Short mmCIF file of C-alpha atoms in Angstrom, two decimals:
data_model
loop_
_atom_site.label_atom_id
_atom_site.label_comp_id
_atom_site.label_asym_id
_atom_site.label_seq_id
_atom_site.Cartn_x
_atom_site.Cartn_y
_atom_site.Cartn_z
CA MET A 1 16.71 102.83 171.12
CA THR A 2 17.70 99.75 169.07
CA ARG A 3 21.06 99.47 167.38
CA ALA A 4 19.44 99.32 163.92
CA SER A 5 17.48 102.53 164.44
CA TYR A 6 20.52 104.28 165.90
CA LEU A 7 22.76 103.33 162.96
CA LYS A 8 20.21 104.36 160.33
CA ASP A 9 21.57 107.16 158.09
CA LYS A 10 24.91 107.14 159.95
CA ARG A 11 27.81 107.66 157.58
CA TYR A 12 30.60 106.87 160.06
CA ILE A 13 30.16 103.94 162.49
CA ILE A 14 33.00 104.26 164.97
CA GLY A 15 34.81 102.12 167.48
CA VAL A 16 37.09 103.96 169.92
CA ILE A 17 40.32 102.54 171.39
CA GLY A 18 41.90 104.07 174.51
CA ASP A 19 42.17 103.96 178.30
CA ILE A 20 39.35 105.23 180.49
CA PRO A 21 40.71 108.79 181.14
CA THR A 22 41.59 109.25 177.47
CA LEU A 23 38.26 107.90 176.32
CA LEU A 24 36.28 110.09 178.69
CA THR A 25 38.29 113.18 177.70
CA PHE A 26 37.83 112.47 174.01
CA TRP A 27 34.16 111.75 174.35
CA GLN A 28 33.46 114.96 176.32
CA MET A 29 35.48 117.06 173.88
CA PHE A 30 33.75 115.46 170.93
CA LYS A 31 30.28 116.07 172.37
CA ASP A 32 31.06 119.66 173.40
CA GLN A 33 32.68 120.79 170.17
CA SER A 34 30.51 119.02 167.59
CA ASN A 35 27.42 120.55 166.10
CA ASP A 36 24.10 118.81 165.54
CA GLU A 37 24.60 118.31 161.80
CA ALA A 38 27.93 116.53 162.34
CA LEU A 39 26.49 114.25 165.03
CA LYS A 40 23.74 113.11 162.68
CA GLU A 41 26.33 111.39 160.45
CA ILE A 42 28.48 109.93 163.23
CA GLY A 43 27.69 106.99 165.52
CA VAL A 44 29.98 105.53 168.22
CA VAL A 45 28.93 101.89 168.79
CA ALA A 46 31.73 100.44 170.98
CA ALA A 47 34.92 101.17 172.88
CA ALA A 48 38.02 99.07 173.55
CA LEU A 49 40.01 99.59 176.73
CA PRO A 50 43.22 97.53 176.44
CA GLY A 51 44.63 96.49 179.80
CA GLU A 52 41.58 97.52 181.86
CA SER A 53 40.27 94.92 184.29
CA VAL A 54 37.01 96.75 184.89
CA LEU A 55 35.09 97.54 181.75
CA PRO A 56 32.37 100.10 182.51
CA GLU A 57 29.94 100.92 179.78
CA ALA A 58 30.01 104.38 178.27
CA ASP A 59 26.85 106.52 178.06
CA ASP A 60 25.52 108.53 175.13
CA SER A 61 22.31 110.39 176.03
CA GLY A 62 20.83 107.32 177.72
CA ARG A 63 22.22 104.83 175.18
CA ARG A 64 24.73 102.38 176.61
CA ILE A 65 27.96 101.86 174.64
CA PRO A 66 29.56 98.44 175.33
CA THR A 67 33.28 98.31 176.16
CA TYR A 68 35.79 95.53 175.55
CA ALA A 69 39.24 94.58 176.89
CA GLY A 70 40.75 94.45 173.40
CA TYR A 71 40.07 96.00 170.04
CA LYS A 72 39.96 92.60 168.29
CA THR A 73 37.00 91.51 170.39
CA MET A 74 35.32 94.86 169.73
CA LEU A 75 35.67 94.37 165.97
CA GLU A 76 34.38 90.81 166.14
CA LYS A 77 31.29 91.88 168.09
CA HIS A 78 30.65 94.88 165.87
CA PRO A 79 31.34 94.07 162.22
CA GLU A 80 29.42 97.22 161.21
CA ILE A 81 32.33 99.42 162.37
CA ASN A 82 33.93 101.24 159.41
CA MET A 83 36.16 103.60 161.39
CA VAL A 84 38.47 103.10 164.37
CA ILE A 85 39.66 106.04 166.41
CA GLU A 86 42.88 105.45 168.30
CA ALA A 87 42.77 107.91 171.21
CA THR A 88 45.84 106.92 173.24
CA GLY A 89 48.52 108.09 170.81
CA ARG A 90 50.82 105.17 171.68
CA PRO A 91 53.10 104.43 168.66
CA SER A 92 53.20 100.68 169.25
CA LEU A 93 49.42 100.41 169.27
CA VAL A 94 49.12 102.54 166.17
CA TYR A 95 51.64 100.36 164.36
CA GLU A 96 49.78 97.21 165.39
CA LEU A 97 46.45 98.58 164.21
CA ARG A 98 47.84 99.54 160.80
CA ASN A 99 48.88 95.99 160.22
CA TYR A 100 45.71 94.38 161.60
CA LEU A 101 42.81 96.47 160.35
CA PRO A 102 41.23 95.38 157.04
CA PRO A 103 41.04 97.88 154.11
CA GLY A 104 37.34 98.53 154.77
CA ILE A 105 38.04 100.11 158.18
CA THR A 106 39.59 103.57 158.35
CA LEU A 107 42.13 104.21 161.11
CA VAL A 108 42.08 107.72 162.57
CA GLU A 109 44.99 108.49 164.84
CA ARG A 110 44.88 110.77 167.85
CA ASN A 111 46.43 113.81 166.09
CA ALA A 112 43.99 113.48 163.21
CA VAL A 113 41.09 113.31 165.68
CA SER A 114 42.20 116.59 167.26
CA PHE A 115 42.45 118.16 163.82
CA PHE A 116 38.91 117.15 162.81
CA ILE A 117 37.45 118.23 166.15
CA ASN A 118 39.05 121.64 165.60
CA LEU A 119 37.35 121.76 162.19
CA LEU A 120 34.04 121.03 163.85
CA THR A 121 34.80 123.74 166.39
CA SER A 122 35.56 126.23 163.60
CA ASP A 123 32.28 125.39 161.92
CA LYS A 124 30.43 125.92 165.16
CA ILE A 125 32.17 129.24 165.75
CA TRP A 126 31.30 130.30 162.19
CA VAL A 127 27.63 129.53 162.77
CA ALA A 128 27.70 131.44 166.07
CA CYS A 129 29.42 134.41 164.40
CA LYS A 130 26.88 134.34 161.59
CA LEU A 131 24.00 134.42 164.05
CA ASP A 132 25.64 137.22 166.00
CA LEU A 133 26.25 139.15 162.77
CA LEU A 134 22.62 138.74 161.71
CA HIS A 135 21.45 139.92 165.13
CA THR A 136 23.72 142.97 164.96
CA GLN A 137 22.62 143.71 161.39
CA ASN A 138 18.93 143.51 162.32
CA MET A 139 19.45 145.69 165.38
CA LEU A 140 21.34 148.31 163.32
CA LYS A 141 18.64 148.27 160.62
CA THR A 142 15.93 148.72 163.24
CA ILE A 143 17.75 151.67 164.78
CA ILE A 144 18.35 153.37 161.41
CA ASP A 145 14.73 152.81 160.34
CA GLN A 146 13.51 154.41 163.57
CA ILE A 147 15.47 157.63 162.90
CA ASP A 148 12.99 160.29 161.79
CA GLN A 149 15.37 161.82 159.25
CA GLU A 150 16.22 160.37 155.85
CA VAL A 151 19.44 158.34 155.65
CA LEU A 152 21.24 157.17 152.49
CA PHE A 153 24.29 154.95 152.16
CA LEU A 154 26.40 155.91 149.15
CA ASP A 155 29.39 154.56 147.27
CA HIS A 156 32.43 156.70 146.48
CA GLU A 157 30.65 158.15 143.42
CA GLY A 158 27.57 159.29 145.31
CA ARG A 159 25.34 156.45 144.11
CA VAL A 160 22.79 154.97 146.51
CA VAL A 161 23.59 151.49 147.84
CA GLY A 162 21.17 151.53 150.78
CA MET A 163 18.64 153.64 152.67
CA ASN A 164 16.37 153.67 155.70
CA LYS A 165 12.61 153.17 155.75
CA VAL A 166 11.86 156.91 155.93
CA VAL A 167 13.21 157.41 152.39
CA VAL A 168 11.19 154.52 150.97
CA ASP A 169 7.99 155.67 152.68
CA ARG A 170 8.35 159.26 151.43
CA LEU A 171 8.97 158.30 147.81
CA GLY A 172 6.50 155.43 147.78
CA VAL A 173 8.56 153.24 145.44
CA PRO A 174 10.26 149.88 146.03
CA LYS A 175 13.73 150.04 147.51
CA ARG A 176 15.31 148.22 144.58
CA GLU A 177 14.23 151.03 142.22
CA LEU A 178 16.17 153.58 144.26
CA LEU A 179 19.46 151.69 144.31
CA GLY A 180 22.09 153.09 141.98
CA ARG A 181 20.53 156.56 141.74
CA SER A 182 22.34 159.77 142.57
CA TYR A 183 21.72 160.98 146.11
CA CYS A 184 20.78 164.41 144.70
CA GLU A 185 17.96 162.79 142.74
CA ILE A 186 16.46 161.58 146.02
CA PHE A 187 17.27 164.47 148.37
CA LEU A 188 16.63 167.30 145.88
CA ASP A 189 13.97 165.58 143.75
CA SER A 190 16.25 166.21 140.79
CA SER A 191 14.98 164.39 137.72
CA ASN A 192 18.37 164.46 135.97
CA GLY A 193 20.33 163.57 139.12
CA GLU A 194 22.26 166.86 139.09
CA CYS A 195 23.02 168.59 142.38
CA GLU A 196 21.77 172.15 142.64
CA PHE A 197 23.78 173.03 145.74
CA SER A 198 25.97 176.11 145.51
CA GLN A 199 28.64 173.81 146.95
CA ASP A 200 27.95 170.09 146.77
CA PRO A 201 28.52 168.69 150.30
CA PHE A 202 29.40 165.27 148.84
CA ASP A 203 32.24 166.73 146.75
CA ARG A 204 33.49 168.76 149.72
CA ALA A 205 33.37 165.74 152.03
CA MET A 206 35.30 163.56 149.60
CA ALA A 207 37.84 166.32 148.87
CA THR A 208 38.47 167.30 152.50
CA ARG A 209 37.86 163.83 153.98
CA THR A 210 35.74 165.52 156.66
CA PRO A 211 31.96 165.80 157.18
CA ALA A 212 30.18 168.51 155.16
CA GLU A 213 26.68 169.96 155.12
CA ALA A 214 24.45 172.23 153.04
CA LEU A 215 21.05 173.94 153.22
CA THR A 216 18.37 173.32 150.61
CA SER A 217 14.70 174.19 150.26
CA SER A 218 11.73 173.11 148.19
CA VAL A 219 8.11 174.06 147.63
CA ASP A 220 5.64 171.27 148.37
CA GLU A 221 2.51 170.60 146.35
CA ASP A 222 0.53 172.91 148.66
CA GLY A 223 2.86 175.82 147.88
CA ARG A 224 4.55 175.81 151.28
CA VAL A 225 8.32 176.14 151.63
CA ARG A 226 10.23 173.44 153.48
CA TYR A 227 13.86 173.79 154.52
CA PHE A 228 16.27 170.86 154.79
CA ARG A 229 19.80 170.44 156.08
CA VAL A 230 21.83 167.78 154.24
CA TYR A 231 24.75 166.15 156.08
CA VAL A 232 27.41 164.04 154.31
CA THR A 233 29.96 161.96 156.26
CA PRO A 234 32.68 159.81 154.60
CA ILE A 235 33.31 156.36 156.11
CA PHE A 236 36.91 155.12 156.02
CA ASP A 237 38.04 151.48 155.91
CA GLU A 238 41.11 150.08 157.65
CA ASP A 239 43.29 151.25 154.73
CA GLY A 240 42.04 154.83 155.05
CA ALA A 241 40.00 154.75 151.83
CA ALA A 242 36.57 156.44 151.80
CA ASN A 243 34.68 153.82 149.81
CA HIS A 244 31.34 154.53 151.47
CA VAL A 245 29.51 157.66 152.55
CA VAL A 246 26.52 158.29 154.82
CA ALA A 247 24.20 161.12 153.74
CA SER A 248 21.23 162.30 155.79
CA ARG A 249 18.54 164.92 155.29
CA ARG A 250 16.77 166.64 158.17
CA ASP A 251 13.65 168.79 157.95
CA ILE A 252 14.49 172.09 159.70
CA THR A 253 11.43 174.05 158.59
CA LEU A 254 10.15 174.55 162.15
CA ARG A 255 13.59 175.51 163.42
CA THR A 256 14.04 177.98 160.54
CA SER A 257 10.65 179.53 161.28
CA MET A 258 11.59 179.98 164.94
CA GLU A 259 14.94 181.49 163.97
CA ASN A 260 13.19 183.93 161.61
CA ARG A 261 10.77 184.91 164.37
CA LEU A 262 13.66 185.47 166.76
CA GLN A 263 15.52 187.57 164.20
CA GLN A 264 12.39 189.60 163.59
CA ALA A 265 11.92 190.14 167.34
CA GLU A 266 15.52 191.34 167.60
CA LYS A 267 14.99 193.58 164.59
CA LEU A 268 11.84 195.03 166.17
CA ALA A 269 13.73 195.75 169.36
CA SER A 270 16.40 197.61 167.37
CA ILE A 271 13.74 199.50 165.43
CA GLY A 272 12.06 200.46 168.71
CA GLU A 273 15.24 202.00 170.03
CA LEU A 274 15.85 203.74 166.70
CA SER A 275 12.30 205.06 166.49
CA THR A 276 12.50 206.53 169.99
CA TYR A 277 15.71 208.29 169.05
CA MET A 278 14.22 209.52 165.78
CA ALA A 279 11.11 210.83 167.51
CA HIS A 280 13.21 213.01 169.79
CA GLU A 281 15.94 214.03 167.38
CA ILE A 282 13.98 214.49 164.15
CA ARG A 283 10.57 215.68 165.20
CA ASN A 284 11.85 218.82 166.90
CA PRO A 285 13.69 220.21 163.84
CA LEU A 286 10.86 218.88 161.66
CA PHE A 287 8.36 220.89 163.72
CA THR A 288 10.54 223.96 163.33
CA ILE A 289 10.79 223.51 159.55
CA SER A 290 7.02 223.10 159.25
CA GLY A 291 6.40 226.15 161.42
CA PHE A 292 8.63 228.45 159.44
CA ALA A 293 7.27 227.11 156.14
CA ASN A 294 3.69 227.87 157.28
CA SER A 295 4.75 231.36 158.35
CA LEU A 296 6.33 232.04 154.99
CA MET A 297 3.24 230.77 153.19
CA ARG A 298 1.22 233.52 154.92
CA TYR A 299 3.62 236.23 153.72
CA GLU A 300 1.77 238.32 151.12
CA GLY A 301 4.84 239.39 149.13
CA LEU A 302 5.78 235.83 148.23
CA ASP A 303 5.74 235.01 144.51
CA GLU A 304 4.06 231.93 143.03
CA LYS A 305 7.24 229.87 142.47
CA ALA A 306 8.33 230.38 146.07
CA ARG A 307 4.89 229.29 147.25
CA GLU A 308 5.16 226.07 145.19
CA LYS A 309 8.51 225.29 146.77
CA LEU A 310 7.16 225.98 150.27
CA ALA A 311 4.19 223.73 149.53
CA ILE A 312 6.60 220.91 148.60
CA ILE A 313 8.49 221.48 151.87
CA LEU A 314 5.23 221.25 153.85
CA ASP A 315 4.05 218.12 152.00
CA GLU A 316 7.39 216.34 152.51
CA SER A 317 7.40 217.38 156.17
CA LYS A 318 3.95 215.86 156.63
CA ARG A 319 5.05 212.69 154.84
CA LEU A 320 8.09 212.40 157.05
CA ASP A 321 5.91 212.91 160.12
CA GLU A 322 3.57 210.14 158.93
CA ILE A 323 6.53 207.79 158.48
CA LEU A 324 7.64 208.55 162.03
CA LYS A 325 4.13 207.87 163.33
CA SER A 326 3.96 204.55 161.45
CA LEU A 327 7.35 203.57 162.79
CA LEU A 328 6.41 204.41 166.37
CA ASN A 329 3.05 202.64 166.10
CA PHE A 330 4.68 199.56 164.62
CA THR A 331 7.22 199.10 167.40
CA ARG A 332 4.75 199.63 170.24
CA PRO A 333 2.18 197.10 171.44
CA THR A 334 -1.15 197.86 169.80
CA GLY A 335 -2.92 198.18 173.15
CA ALA A 336 -6.21 198.17 171.27
CA GLU A 337 -9.42 197.07 172.91
CA VAL A 338 -10.23 193.44 172.20
CA ARG A 339 -13.88 192.54 171.84
CA GLU A 340 -16.32 190.41 169.90
CA VAL A 341 -15.86 190.62 166.11
CA ASP A 342 -18.15 189.24 163.43
CA LEU A 343 -15.69 188.35 160.68
CA ASN A 344 -18.35 187.99 157.99
CA GLN A 345 -19.72 191.46 158.61
CA LEU A 346 -16.22 192.92 158.79
CA VAL A 347 -15.27 191.30 155.45
CA LYS A 348 -18.45 192.62 153.78
CA ALA A 349 -17.88 196.17 155.04
CA THR A 350 -14.18 196.19 154.13
CA MET A 351 -14.65 194.71 150.65
CA ASP A 352 -17.39 197.27 149.90
CA VAL A 353 -14.69 199.91 150.40
CA MET A 354 -12.12 197.95 148.36
CA GLN A 355 -14.40 197.29 145.38
CA LEU A 356 -13.30 200.51 143.65
CA PRO A 357 -9.53 199.77 143.94
CA CYS A 358 -10.23 196.27 142.62
CA SER A 359 -12.15 197.62 139.63
CA ASN A 360 -9.40 200.15 138.91
CA GLU A 361 -6.86 197.29 138.72
CA ASP A 362 -9.19 195.14 136.56
CA VAL A 363 -9.46 192.56 139.36
CA LYS A 364 -12.64 190.56 139.94
CA ALA A 365 -13.27 190.02 143.66
CA TYR A 366 -15.07 186.89 144.90
CA ILE A 367 -16.30 186.70 148.48
CA ASP A 368 -17.18 183.36 150.09
CA LEU A 369 -18.40 183.62 153.69
CA ASP A 370 -19.06 180.61 155.91
CA PRO A 371 -22.61 180.97 157.32
CA ASP A 372 -21.58 178.94 160.39
CA MET A 373 -18.60 181.19 161.06
CA ALA A 374 -17.71 181.72 164.72
CA LYS A 375 -17.11 185.19 166.04
CA VAL A 376 -13.54 186.04 167.03
CA ARG A 377 -11.97 187.88 169.91
CA ALA A 378 -9.97 190.75 168.43
CA ASN A 379 -9.99 194.46 167.66
CA PRO A 380 -12.21 195.08 164.57
CA ASP A 381 -10.24 198.10 163.37
CA LEU A 382 -6.94 196.19 163.46
CA ILE A 383 -8.41 193.13 161.71
CA LYS A 384 -9.84 195.48 159.09
CA GLN A 385 -6.37 197.02 158.69
CA CYS A 386 -4.90 193.52 158.21
CA LEU A 387 -7.48 192.67 155.54
CA ILE A 388 -6.83 195.94 153.70
CA ASN A 389 -3.07 195.27 153.78
CA LEU A 390 -3.59 191.80 152.31
CA VAL A 391 -5.94 193.04 149.58
CA LYS A 392 -3.55 195.86 148.61
CA ASN A 393 -0.66 193.42 148.33
CA ALA A 394 -2.80 191.10 146.21
CA LEU A 395 -3.74 193.94 143.85
CA GLU A 396 -0.07 194.90 143.47
CA ALA A 397 0.71 191.28 142.51
CA MET A 398 -1.92 191.37 139.71
CA GLU A 399 -0.83 194.34 137.63
CA GLY A 400 -2.52 193.00 134.51
CA GLY A 401 -5.74 192.07 136.29
CA GLY A 402 -6.89 188.81 137.77
CA LYS A 403 -9.10 187.26 140.42
CA LEU A 404 -9.24 187.90 144.15
CA PHE A 405 -10.81 185.43 146.57
CA VAL A 406 -11.70 186.47 150.13
CA THR A 407 -13.09 183.63 152.26
CA THR A 408 -13.97 182.84 155.86
CA SER A 409 -14.14 179.33 157.27
CA MET A 410 -13.74 177.25 160.42
CA GLN A 411 -10.98 174.71 160.96
CA LYS A 412 -10.98 172.80 164.23
CA ASN A 413 -10.57 175.44 166.94
CA LYS A 414 -9.58 178.35 164.69
CA ALA A 415 -11.44 180.91 162.61
CA LEU A 416 -9.81 181.45 159.22
CA LEU A 417 -9.77 184.57 157.06
CA SER A 418 -8.06 183.98 153.68
CA VAL A 419 -7.05 186.29 150.85
CA GLU A 420 -5.98 184.55 147.63
CA ASP A 421 -4.86 186.10 144.34
CA THR A 422 -3.97 184.84 140.88
CA GLY A 423 -0.87 186.99 140.63
CA GLU A 424 2.77 186.28 139.93
CA GLY A 425 3.47 184.50 143.22
CA ILE A 426 6.38 185.08 145.55
CA PRO A 427 9.88 183.88 144.52
CA LEU A 428 11.35 181.23 146.77
CA ASP A 429 14.46 183.23 147.62
CA ILE A 430 12.48 186.08 149.24
CA ARG A 431 9.59 184.12 150.72
CA ASP A 432 11.02 184.11 154.24
CA LYS A 433 11.63 187.87 154.13
CA ILE A 434 8.23 189.27 153.19
CA PHE A 435 7.08 189.55 156.82
CA SER A 436 10.23 191.46 157.80
CA PRO A 437 9.86 195.17 158.55
CA PHE A 438 10.82 197.54 155.70
CA PHE A 439 11.11 194.72 153.16
CA SER A 440 9.28 195.53 149.96
CA THR A 441 9.49 194.49 146.32
CA ARG A 442 7.77 197.68 145.21
CA ASP A 443 9.14 201.19 144.87
CA LYS A 444 6.23 202.59 146.85
CA GLY A 445 5.31 201.84 150.43
CA SER A 446 7.29 201.45 153.64
CA GLY A 447 7.36 197.66 153.69
CA LEU A 448 5.48 197.54 157.02
CA GLY A 449 2.12 196.16 155.80
CA LEU A 450 2.70 192.41 156.14
CA ALA A 451 4.99 192.87 159.14
CA GLN A 452 2.25 194.88 160.86
CA THR A 453 -0.32 192.22 159.94
CA ARG A 454 1.70 189.42 161.51
CA LYS A 455 2.35 191.56 164.60
CA ILE A 456 -1.37 192.24 165.09
CA VAL A 457 -2.34 188.60 164.62
CA ASP A 458 0.45 187.34 166.89
CA GLU A 459 -0.64 189.66 169.70
CA ILE A 460 -4.13 188.13 169.85
CA GLY A 461 -2.79 184.56 169.75
CA GLY A 462 -3.34 183.91 166.07
CA LYS A 463 -1.14 182.76 163.21
CA VAL A 464 -0.36 183.88 159.66
CA ASP A 465 0.03 181.14 157.03
CA LEU A 466 1.50 181.68 153.56
CA ILE A 467 1.02 179.54 150.45
CA SER A 468 2.53 180.74 147.17
CA VAL A 469 3.33 179.19 143.80
CA GLU A 470 5.21 181.25 141.24
CA ASN A 471 3.12 182.22 138.20
CA VAL A 472 0.03 180.75 139.89
CA GLY A 473 -0.74 182.96 142.87
CA THR A 474 -0.49 183.54 146.61
CA LYS A 475 -2.80 182.74 149.50
CA ILE A 476 -2.39 184.27 152.96
CA THR A 477 -4.58 182.95 155.77
CA LEU A 478 -5.12 184.59 159.15
CA SER A 479 -5.86 181.98 161.80
CA LEU A 480 -7.72 183.78 164.60
CA PRO A 481 -8.89 182.59 168.05
CA PRO A 482 -12.70 182.20 168.14
CA LEU A 483 -14.82 183.71 170.88
CA LEU A 484 -15.40 181.13 173.61
CA ALA A 485 -18.79 180.44 175.11
CA VAL A 486 -17.85 181.77 178.57
CA ALA A 487 -18.43 184.98 180.43
CA GLU A 488 -15.93 187.77 179.81
CA ASP A 489 -14.69 187.66 183.39
CA ASP A 490 -14.03 183.90 183.11
CA GLU A 491 -12.29 184.31 179.76
CA SER A 492 -9.88 186.93 181.11
CA GLU A 493 -8.72 184.74 183.97
#
């Protein structure tokens, strides 16, 4: 490398004065602590070693730096020098240089050199810290974006200042359009930004300075209910102020469904114990009451009013006995014979029977049967009972008339039987209760119809799916296992 090419674009052309140990120490420190940008503007072209008999040349990445026995010779040989660094720190030499150097050459004393090297070091540390900060920031962003739940970063007023990728993907709008909105507008799909929680978890978290949570639900565009748990956690700075808050929303629909199933199973177990007790403790006196009432009815001297009262006693006794039978049947396994069932034929036969009730309620029934429908493995009488239960519920939901759609279809590995009405729909607050035993919104009935339907379908390995939109209608679909193309003995293994 020629001297001209090396000095090109150099802002500071330096000559160094010092003894060999000092020079080597300075040079190593300068090379270690400087960054590339600083080295581009600085060029060391010569060194003076006063009092040294041996003048070795210095080395700078393969470029030889000439050395001289005195600084005057160095300056004569290198008129391009515009800065002299005095590295020894000897006061006499510093004084001499101040008096000798022309105005065009800047003298930098040893203490000043240390100061500027420390500045270079600080700049290098700042760059390293910046790179480390960017790496940490990218790693944190990647982790937060990989979380499957929605995460929002809020200010102390509940306004969005950041979010993870899950939120952006769900809403399908640019991130910048979400900044500054209320977190309720995003988590609750609230158009006016108002929170519809009974107790806003953000307000509770900010008031108590502790994490808070709340449960919320919504109906999707398919009419299915989804449950969410919202968590709000205040973040405190070093002064103890909660200027930022982390809010997250987790979909707990599956967990809620499993909890409801577990609660229903526990309820069924309790009902089973109760029904057994009732069968023993109530049926005996009930049998006695019915027996005496029948005996009195055969008494010839009984007047007409007494006979009417005895008839009421007998009717109510029979009704009570039927309730006991329904209760006992509900809590026991069906134990019914499972065999091949043609759903299309079953639907035709059942709807022929239900045509009159539909006409009486001013309901028009539409039947759509899939010609390629697979047969299912179930008990035909129980499936017929399920269909009747669903049709009766649909008729009750359409008191002023409407339309009823009964369809069969195939979906992947399941056979589907659907009953859809154009009734009033099911309110959101009771939607998770309608399959519970003894729950009914009507004055008549025992509230066991839908519970019995789910129990029957569950026992054969099927599933009951509910879709309902208020003031639009309700659709209940029975997903049933199709009959497999294997021998019965192989299928039972």
